Amino acid sequence: MSSEAAVAATKAAPDDDGMTWWYRWLCKIAGVLGGISCAVSGVWNCVTVNPLNIAAGVWMVLNAFVLFLCEVPFCCQFIEFANAIAARADKLKPWQKALFYCGMALFPVVLKFSMTTLFGNAIAFATGVLYGLASLGKKGDAVSYARLQHQKQGDEERMAGTENGAPE
C-alpha cells in the first residue's frame, strides 16, 4: 500500500509547480510562437554565404525543433521519441526550463549579432522569461501583506522606544 501512495505522490508532484492553467497555456503558446519565429528567421538567415550566418541559422532551426518537441509534442508525431522527451521536459522545474530556453535563444545572437537573429530569437527568449517568472511563485494577497507591514511597523516602534531609553 505504501508503494502505491509513493507512486501517487510522485505523479502529483510535477503537476503542482505553482502555475495556473492559463499561465501554463500562455507559456506553451509563447513556445509555439517562439518556435515559428526561430524557424522562419533561421531559414532566412541561412540564405547567405557568410558561415557565421549559416551556423546561427542552423542553430535557430534547431531551437525551433527543440521548442516544438518540448512544448507541443503532437506536432512531432513522426518522431518516435517525441513523447518521451516531452514527458521529461514536463518534469523539469520552471527555472530549469527558463535557463534552457534563454540559453538556447542567446547562443545564435552571440554567434552572429544581426537583426534577424535578434528578432528571431526574441519570442523564444520571452518564453524562457515567462518560465522564469513562474519559478518566482504566486504573489501574495493584499491582506497578508498589510498584516506583515503592520507587524513590521509595530516592531520598529518597539525598537525605537527601547533605543531612546523609554521603558515599555
mmCIF file of C-alpha atoms in Angstrom:
data_model
loop_
_atom_site.group_PDB
_atom_site.id
_atom_site.type_symbol
_atom_site.label_atom_id
_atom_site.label_comp_id
_atom_site.label_asym_id
_atom_site.label_seq_id
_atom_site.Cartn_x
_atom_site.Cartn_y
_atom_site.Cartn_z
ATOM 1 C CA MET A 1 0.000 0.000 0.000
ATOM 2 C CA SER A 2 2.846 2.383 0.759
ATOM 3 C CA SER A 3 4.364 1.869 -2.698
ATOM 4 C CA GLU A 4 1.061 2.884 -4.305
ATOM 5 C CA ALA A 5 0.989 6.055 -2.204
ATOM 6 C CA ALA A 6 4.567 6.859 -3.194
ATOM 7 C CA VAL A 7 3.738 6.430 -6.875
ATOM 8 C CA ALA A 8 0.689 8.688 -6.490
ATOM 9 C CA ALA A 9 2.799 11.319 -4.696
ATOM 10 C CA THR A 10 5.436 11.324 -7.415
ATOM 11 C CA LYS A 11 2.771 11.668 -10.113
ATOM 12 C CA ALA A 12 1.180 14.631 -8.322
ATOM 13 C CA ALA A 13 4.456 16.455 -7.667
ATOM 14 C CA PRO A 14 5.332 17.558 -11.245
ATOM 15 C CA ASP A 15 1.808 18.858 -11.856
ATOM 16 C CA ASP A 16 1.912 21.050 -8.754
ATOM 17 C CA ASP A 17 4.541 23.565 -9.837
ATOM 18 C CA GLY A 18 2.541 26.620 -8.787
ATOM 19 C CA MET A 19 1.433 27.558 -12.309
ATOM 20 C CA THR A 20 -2.208 28.199 -13.091
ATOM 21 C CA TRP A 21 -3.769 26.576 -16.146
ATOM 22 C CA TRP A 22 -3.922 29.819 -18.120
ATOM 23 C CA TYR A 23 -0.278 30.662 -17.386
ATOM 24 C CA ARG A 24 0.785 27.181 -18.447
ATOM 25 C CA TRP A 25 -1.104 27.681 -21.732
ATOM 26 C CA LEU A 26 0.445 31.139 -22.146
ATOM 27 C CA CYS A 27 3.910 29.580 -21.831
ATOM 28 C CA LYS A 28 3.030 26.856 -24.335
ATOM 29 C CA ILE A 29 1.631 29.380 -26.842
ATOM 30 C CA ALA A 30 4.741 31.545 -26.410
ATOM 31 C CA GLY A 31 6.864 28.440 -27.024
ATOM 32 C CA VAL A 32 4.991 27.662 -30.240
ATOM 33 C CA LEU A 33 5.253 31.265 -31.472
ATOM 34 C CA GLY A 34 8.927 31.290 -30.485
ATOM 35 C CA GLY A 35 9.484 28.086 -32.449
ATOM 36 C CA ILE A 36 7.776 29.536 -35.516
ATOM 37 C CA SER A 37 9.794 32.759 -35.358
ATOM 38 C CA CYS A 38 13.048 30.828 -34.839
ATOM 39 C CA ALA A 39 12.309 28.517 -37.763
ATOM 40 C CA VAL A 40 11.375 31.295 -40.202
ATOM 41 C CA SER A 41 14.267 33.541 -39.160
ATOM 42 C CA GLY A 42 16.684 30.621 -39.143
ATOM 43 C CA VAL A 43 15.840 29.612 -42.681
ATOM 44 C CA TRP A 44 16.044 33.250 -43.769
ATOM 45 C CA ASN A 45 19.406 33.555 -42.010
ATOM 46 C CA CYS A 46 20.783 30.539 -43.915
ATOM 47 C CA VAL A 47 20.269 32.270 -47.267
ATOM 48 C CA THR A 48 23.749 33.792 -47.352
ATOM 49 C CA VAL A 49 27.385 32.939 -47.955
ATOM 50 C CA ASN A 50 28.622 34.054 -44.536
ATOM 51 C CA PRO A 51 29.425 30.919 -42.489
ATOM 52 C CA LEU A 52 28.532 32.548 -39.155
ATOM 53 C CA ASN A 53 25.087 33.465 -40.500
ATOM 54 C CA ILE A 54 24.585 29.900 -41.694
ATOM 55 C CA ALA A 55 25.675 28.491 -38.321
ATOM 56 C CA ALA A 56 23.355 30.866 -36.459
ATOM 57 C CA GLY A 57 20.506 29.977 -38.825
ATOM 58 C CA VAL A 58 21.016 26.249 -38.346
ATOM 59 C CA TRP A 59 21.081 26.750 -34.572
ATOM 60 C CA MET A 60 17.842 28.739 -34.777
ATOM 61 C CA VAL A 61 16.144 25.951 -36.731
ATOM 62 C CA LEU A 62 17.411 23.516 -34.082
ATOM 63 C CA ASN A 63 15.951 25.822 -31.397
ATOM 64 C CA ALA A 64 12.612 25.729 -33.176
ATOM 65 C CA PHE A 65 12.695 21.948 -33.289
ATOM 66 C CA VAL A 66 13.505 21.701 -29.567
ATOM 67 C CA LEU A 67 10.764 24.195 -28.674
ATOM 68 C CA PHE A 68 8.207 22.227 -30.672
ATOM 69 C CA LEU A 69 9.429 18.958 -29.199
ATOM 70 C CA CYS A 70 9.218 20.178 -25.588
ATOM 71 C CA GLU A 71 6.103 22.330 -25.724
ATOM 72 C CA VAL A 72 3.833 20.683 -28.306
ATOM 73 C CA PRO A 73 4.941 17.101 -28.960
ATOM 74 C CA PHE A 74 1.862 16.327 -31.067
ATOM 75 C CA CYS A 75 3.438 18.466 -33.809
ATOM 76 C CA CYS A 76 6.273 15.921 -33.975
ATOM 77 C CA GLN A 77 4.241 12.706 -34.223
ATOM 78 C CA PHE A 78 6.578 11.294 -36.867
ATOM 79 C CA ILE A 79 9.404 11.109 -34.291
ATOM 80 C CA GLU A 80 9.262 8.036 -32.056
ATOM 81 C CA PHE A 81 10.942 9.575 -29.018
ATOM 82 C CA ALA A 82 8.944 12.839 -29.041
ATOM 83 C CA ASN A 83 6.549 11.819 -26.261
ATOM 84 C CA ALA A 84 9.401 10.601 -24.058
ATOM 85 C CA ILE A 85 11.271 13.891 -24.426
ATOM 86 C CA ALA A 86 8.091 15.900 -23.811
ATOM 87 C CA ALA A 87 7.382 13.895 -20.658
ATOM 88 C CA ARG A 88 10.912 14.539 -19.420
ATOM 89 C CA ALA A 89 10.613 18.254 -20.264
ATOM 90 C CA ASP A 90 7.340 18.452 -18.320
ATOM 91 C CA LYS A 91 9.139 17.109 -15.233
ATOM 92 C CA LEU A 92 11.624 19.988 -15.300
ATOM 93 C CA LYS A 93 11.111 22.825 -12.863
ATOM 94 C CA PRO A 94 10.197 26.219 -14.381
ATOM 95 C CA TRP A 95 13.576 27.753 -13.551
ATOM 96 C CA GLN A 96 15.330 24.909 -15.382
ATOM 97 C CA LYS A 97 13.191 25.483 -18.457
ATOM 98 C CA ALA A 98 13.873 29.214 -18.180
ATOM 99 C CA LEU A 99 17.637 28.725 -18.191
ATOM 100 C CA PHE A 100 17.452 26.218 -21.027
ATOM 101 C CA TYR A 101 15.219 28.316 -23.297
ATOM 102 C CA CYS A 102 17.043 31.595 -22.623
ATOM 103 C CA GLY A 103 20.417 29.948 -23.190
ATOM 104 C CA MET A 104 19.230 28.396 -26.450
ATOM 105 C CA ALA A 105 17.919 31.756 -27.624
ATOM 106 C CA LEU A 106 21.034 33.724 -26.708
ATOM 107 C CA PHE A 107 23.556 31.469 -28.448
ATOM 108 C CA PRO A 108 22.723 32.469 -32.066
ATOM 109 C CA VAL A 109 22.664 36.150 -31.090
ATOM 110 C CA VAL A 110 26.137 35.819 -29.555
ATOM 111 C CA LEU A 111 27.329 33.798 -32.551
ATOM 112 C CA LYS A 112 26.246 36.374 -35.134
ATOM 113 C CA PHE A 113 24.569 39.566 -33.959
ATOM 114 C CA SER A 114 22.091 40.785 -36.557
ATOM 115 C CA MET A 115 18.504 41.942 -36.642
ATOM 116 C CA THR A 116 17.384 38.580 -37.983
ATOM 117 C CA THR A 117 18.927 36.626 -35.105
ATOM 118 C CA LEU A 118 17.860 39.203 -32.539
ATOM 119 C CA PHE A 119 14.207 39.395 -33.553
ATOM 120 C CA GLY A 120 14.008 35.717 -34.492
ATOM 121 C CA ASN A 121 15.033 34.621 -31.003
ATOM 122 C CA ALA A 122 13.130 37.307 -29.090
ATOM 123 C CA ILE A 123 9.954 35.260 -28.604
ATOM 124 C CA ALA A 124 11.921 32.131 -27.685
ATOM 125 C CA PHE A 125 13.779 34.208 -25.091
ATOM 126 C CA ALA A 126 10.441 35.603 -23.876
ATOM 127 C CA THR A 127 9.259 32.017 -23.356
ATOM 128 C CA GLY A 128 12.231 31.474 -21.068
ATOM 129 C CA VAL A 129 11.409 34.696 -19.236
ATOM 130 C CA LEU A 130 7.805 33.535 -18.718
ATOM 131 C CA TYR A 131 9.040 30.273 -17.226
ATOM 132 C CA GLY A 132 11.466 32.248 -15.065
ATOM 133 C CA LEU A 133 8.619 34.372 -13.752
ATOM 134 C CA ALA A 134 6.677 31.208 -12.992
ATOM 135 C CA SER A 135 9.554 29.968 -10.861
ATOM 136 C CA LEU A 136 9.201 33.016 -8.613
ATOM 137 C CA GLY A 137 5.833 31.739 -7.426
ATOM 138 C CA LYS A 138 2.475 33.304 -6.823
ATOM 139 C CA LYS A 139 2.221 36.799 -5.476
ATOM 140 C CA GLY A 140 0.755 37.323 -2.040
ATOM 141 C CA ASP A 141 -2.643 38.766 -1.334
ATOM 142 C CA ALA A 142 -3.149 42.285 -0.036
ATOM 143 C CA VAL A 143 -4.460 41.232 3.379
ATOM 144 C CA SER A 144 -1.379 39.225 4.346
ATOM 145 C CA TYR A 145 0.875 42.000 3.021
ATOM 146 C CA ALA A 146 -0.972 44.613 5.103
ATOM 147 C CA ARG A 147 -0.660 42.378 8.193
ATOM 148 C CA LEU A 148 3.049 41.997 7.581
ATOM 149 C CA GLN A 149 3.508 45.754 7.186
ATOM 150 C CA HIS A 150 1.522 46.441 10.369
ATOM 151 C CA GLN A 151 3.597 43.925 12.303
ATOM 152 C CA LYS A 152 6.797 45.461 10.903
ATOM 153 C CA GLN A 153 5.729 48.965 11.988
ATOM 154 C CA GLY A 154 4.980 47.686 15.477
ATOM 155 C CA ASP A 155 8.416 46.083 15.718
ATOM 156 C CA GLU A 156 10.084 49.306 14.553
ATOM 157 C CA GLU A 157 8.172 51.349 17.175
ATOM 158 C CA ARG A 158 9.222 48.930 19.905
ATOM 159 C CA MET A 159 12.840 49.094 18.791
ATOM 160 C CA ALA A 160 12.760 52.917 18.663
ATOM 161 C CA GLY A 161 11.234 53.037 22.154
ATOM 162 C CA THR A 162 13.939 50.869 23.695
ATOM 163 C CA GLU A 163 16.754 52.769 21.956
ATOM 164 C CA ASN A 164 15.572 56.135 23.366
ATOM 165 C CA GLY A 165 15.684 54.748 26.877
ATOM 166 C CA ALA A 166 11.942 54.874 27.429
ATOM 167 C CA PRO A 167 10.564 51.858 29.301
ATOM 168 C CA GLU A 168 7.992 49.706 27.586
#
